[in-house]
Amino acid sequence: MSHPSEPASRPSPGIPTLPGWDTTWRLARDGYAYGIRGYRQVGTDAFRTRLTGRAVVVARGAEAAHVFGRPDAFTRRGAIPRSVVHLLQDEGSVQQLDGQRHASRKRIMLDLAQEERTGLVDAFRAAWPQVAGEYAHRAVPVREAASLALTRAALAWAGIAVDPARERALSGDFDAMVSRAGAVGPLNWAARVRRRRTEAWATEVMRTLRATGDRTTVAGRLAHHEDQGRRLDDGTAAVELLNLLRPTVAVARFIAFAVHALRTHPDWASQIGGGEPAATRWAADEIRRFYPFLPMVGGIASEPFELHGEGLDAGQWMMLDLYGTDHSPELWERPDVFNPGRFASASPLTVVAQGVGGHLAAHRCPGELATTDLLVAALELLTRGPAYTVPEQDLRISLRRLPAEPEDGMIVVFGA
Ligand code: HEM
């Protein structure tokens, strides 16, 4: 995982056009490094181009993050390919709403994902040793074991009881939805079939909670949430339940990167293993900043805006480059070096892996603090919990594969 280190590019007025009529092929070729290579070519941190034939501005850095993160400045509707919307956040979900309805739905998501996160983390701490025991003495990709532990934790936290077969099926379905989000054609269709199956299950869960009048568990509170005085319909409530469960399971990808970081940075591994709370939290934030997860987020401007001294119209499509911003020399010293110690002075809020702007008003991820706390717990469990070994394997991470992961899948053997 490397891209040639680059000097901080000087903001020059205006937004140049990347050569070529349409650069979708470059996105397929360069993956996460698409933006970074483009900025290097045009000499500034924003460029105009076309993706799938549509005119777009791609940008990174403090100004772009600020512009993109202003409340209600960009709508997500129609801003990312439909196939991806379907798998990550379904139509009708909080992410697809704007204005008043977005604020109301976002409030309940924050109340649950942020305010109630301690219960989720405790459930994960309980699930991890169980899952390590269930996988003992065989080679397993960390992501698979972590997905199962997170599924178990998320269901327990939400207050939903399922049998082991359903738990395993859900864990596989959630993981596959994220794995296949970047795919087109049959792979994506297969993931959409899984999605429909999972939605049918979630709709049934919501109906039952409504029938039993449960208003206290996390899922029960969601089932009874009212938007402008009206309860969500069964399908929408089910989609929002999945919007809490699915991204929680996606934290498994960061946990696989945590194993990678501990393996490749023994100095930090021994500080974390020694019970240094600050070092552990810094490492969790550095994992979110350093490793490739979501490459970009897109939005359509709701009003005219200015970027790099140039005026842009309402209706302009913009992609904010999350990976490029988290690797920008303007914001981070030696951005391509893994160094948790940078958070001794840097703010974790500068990390944009989970979106920009305020947690309530903008589209910033309401699960950001839960993600960090889950990663802190994972780092503690990986250094002081059930023993495991890391067999010899290819630890390289290609920036072209989306979503990225270590080449051989970050295999471990528990109980060794
Ligand atoms: C696995 C790590 C995660 C990453 C990389 C991530 C990333 C993001 C990003 C970038 C957005 C904003 C999308 C946009 O504006 O276009 C977002 C929104 C969202 N995330 Fe996360 N997230 C993660 C974990 C979580 C967790 C653990 C939860 C819940 C417990 C969660 C729930 C949500 C919800 C409900 C939204 C929609 C919010 C809105 O549009 O207002 N995420 N996430």
CSV table of C-alpha atoms and ligand atoms in Angstrom, one decimal, residues 68 76 89 94-96 102 106 109 113 120 157 240 243-244 247-248 250-251 254 293-294 297-298 322 352-355 362-368 370-371 374, ligand 1:
chain,number,residue,atom,x,y,z
A,68,PHE,CA,-18.9,19.5,1.6
A,76,ARG,CA,-26.9,12.4,-1.3
A,89,GLN,CA,-27.9,2.5,2.7
A,94,VAL,CA,-31.7,8.3,6.7
A,95,GLN,CA,-28.8,8.7,4.3
A,96,GLN,CA,-31.1,9.4,1.4
A,102,HIS,CA,-33.1,13.8,7.8
A,106,LYS,CA,-30.6,11.2,12.3
A,109,MET,CA,-29.7,7.0,14.8
A,113,ALA,CA,-25.5,4.4,17.7
A,120,LEU,CA,-22.6,-2.5,22.0
A,157,TRP,CA,-27.3,-5.0,21.9
A,240,GLU,CA,-33.0,1.6,9.4
A,243,ASN,CA,-28.4,0.6,8.8
A,244,LEU,CA,-27.4,0.0,12.4
A,247,PRO,CA,-22.1,-1.0,9.3
A,248,THR,CA,-21.4,-2.4,12.8
A,250,ALA,CA,-18.3,-3.7,8.6
A,251,VAL,CA,-16.1,-2.7,11.5
A,254,PHE,CA,-11.0,-2.2,10.5
A,293,PHE,CA,-12.0,1.9,3.6
A,294,LEU,CA,-14.5,4.1,1.8
A,297,VAL,CA,-18.5,10.2,-0.7
A,298,GLY,CA,-20.6,12.0,-3.3
A,322,LEU,CA,-12.0,10.7,1.9
A,352,VAL,CA,-12.7,12.0,7.5
A,353,ALA,CA,-12.9,8.2,7.0
A,354,GLN,CA,-16.5,8.4,8.3
A,355,GLY,CA,-17.6,11.6,6.6
A,362,ALA,CA,-24.5,16.9,8.2
A,363,HIS,CA,-24.1,13.4,6.8
A,364,ARG,CA,-21.2,12.5,9.1
A,365,CYS,CA,-21.5,8.9,10.3
A,366,PRO,CA,-23.5,8.6,13.6
A,367,GLY,CA,-21.5,5.4,14.3
A,368,GLU,CA,-18.1,7.1,14.3
A,370,ALA,CA,-19.0,3.5,18.3
A,371,THR,CA,-16.5,2.4,15.6
A,374,LEU,CA,-15.1,-1.1,19.1
B,1,HEM,C1,-17.2,0.4,9.7
B,1,HEM,C2,-16.9,1.6,9.8
B,1,HEM,C3,-17.8,2.7,9.2
B,1,HEM,C4,-17.5,3.6,8.2
B,1,HEM,C5,-16.2,3.6,7.3
B,1,HEM,C6,-18.6,4.5,8.1
B,1,HEM,C7,-18.7,5.5,7.1
B,1,HEM,C8,-19.8,6.3,7.0
B,1,HEM,C9,-19.8,7.5,6.1
B,1,HEM,C10,-18.7,8.0,5.2
B,1,HEM,C11,-21.1,8.0,6.1
B,1,HEM,C12,-21.6,9.3,5.4
B,1,HEM,C13,-22.0,8.9,4.0
B,1,HEM,C14,-22.4,10.1,3.2
B,1,HEM,O1,-22.7,11.2,3.7
B,1,HEM,O2,-22.5,10.0,2.0
B,1,HEM,C15,-21.8,7.2,7.1
B,1,HEM,C16,-23.2,7.3,7.4
B,1,HEM,C17,-23.9,6.5,8.2
B,1,HEM,N1,-23.3,5.6,9.1
B,1,HEM,FE1,-21.4,4.9,9.1
B,1,HEM,N2,-19.6,4.1,9.0
B,1,HEM,C18,-19.1,3.1,9.8
B,1,HEM,C19,-19.7,2.5,10.9
B,1,HEM,C20,-20.9,2.8,11.3
B,1,HEM,C21,-21.6,2.2,12.4
B,1,HEM,C22,-20.9,1.3,13.4
B,1,HEM,C23,-22.9,2.6,12.4
B,1,HEM,C24,-24.0,2.3,13.4
B,1,HEM,C25,-23.9,1.7,14.5
B,1,HEM,C26,-23.1,3.5,11.3
B,1,HEM,C27,-24.2,4.1,10.8
B,1,HEM,C28,-24.4,5.0,9.8
B,1,HEM,C29,-25.6,5.7,9.4
B,1,HEM,C30,-27.0,5.4,10.0
B,1,HEM,C31,-25.3,6.6,8.4
B,1,HEM,C32,-26.2,7.6,7.7
B,1,HEM,C33,-26.2,8.9,8.4
B,1,HEM,C34,-26.8,10.1,7.6
B,1,HEM,O3,-26.9,10.1,6.4
B,1,HEM,O4,-27.2,11.1,8.2
B,1,HEM,N3,-21.9,3.6,10.6
B,1,HEM,N4,-21.0,6.2,7.6
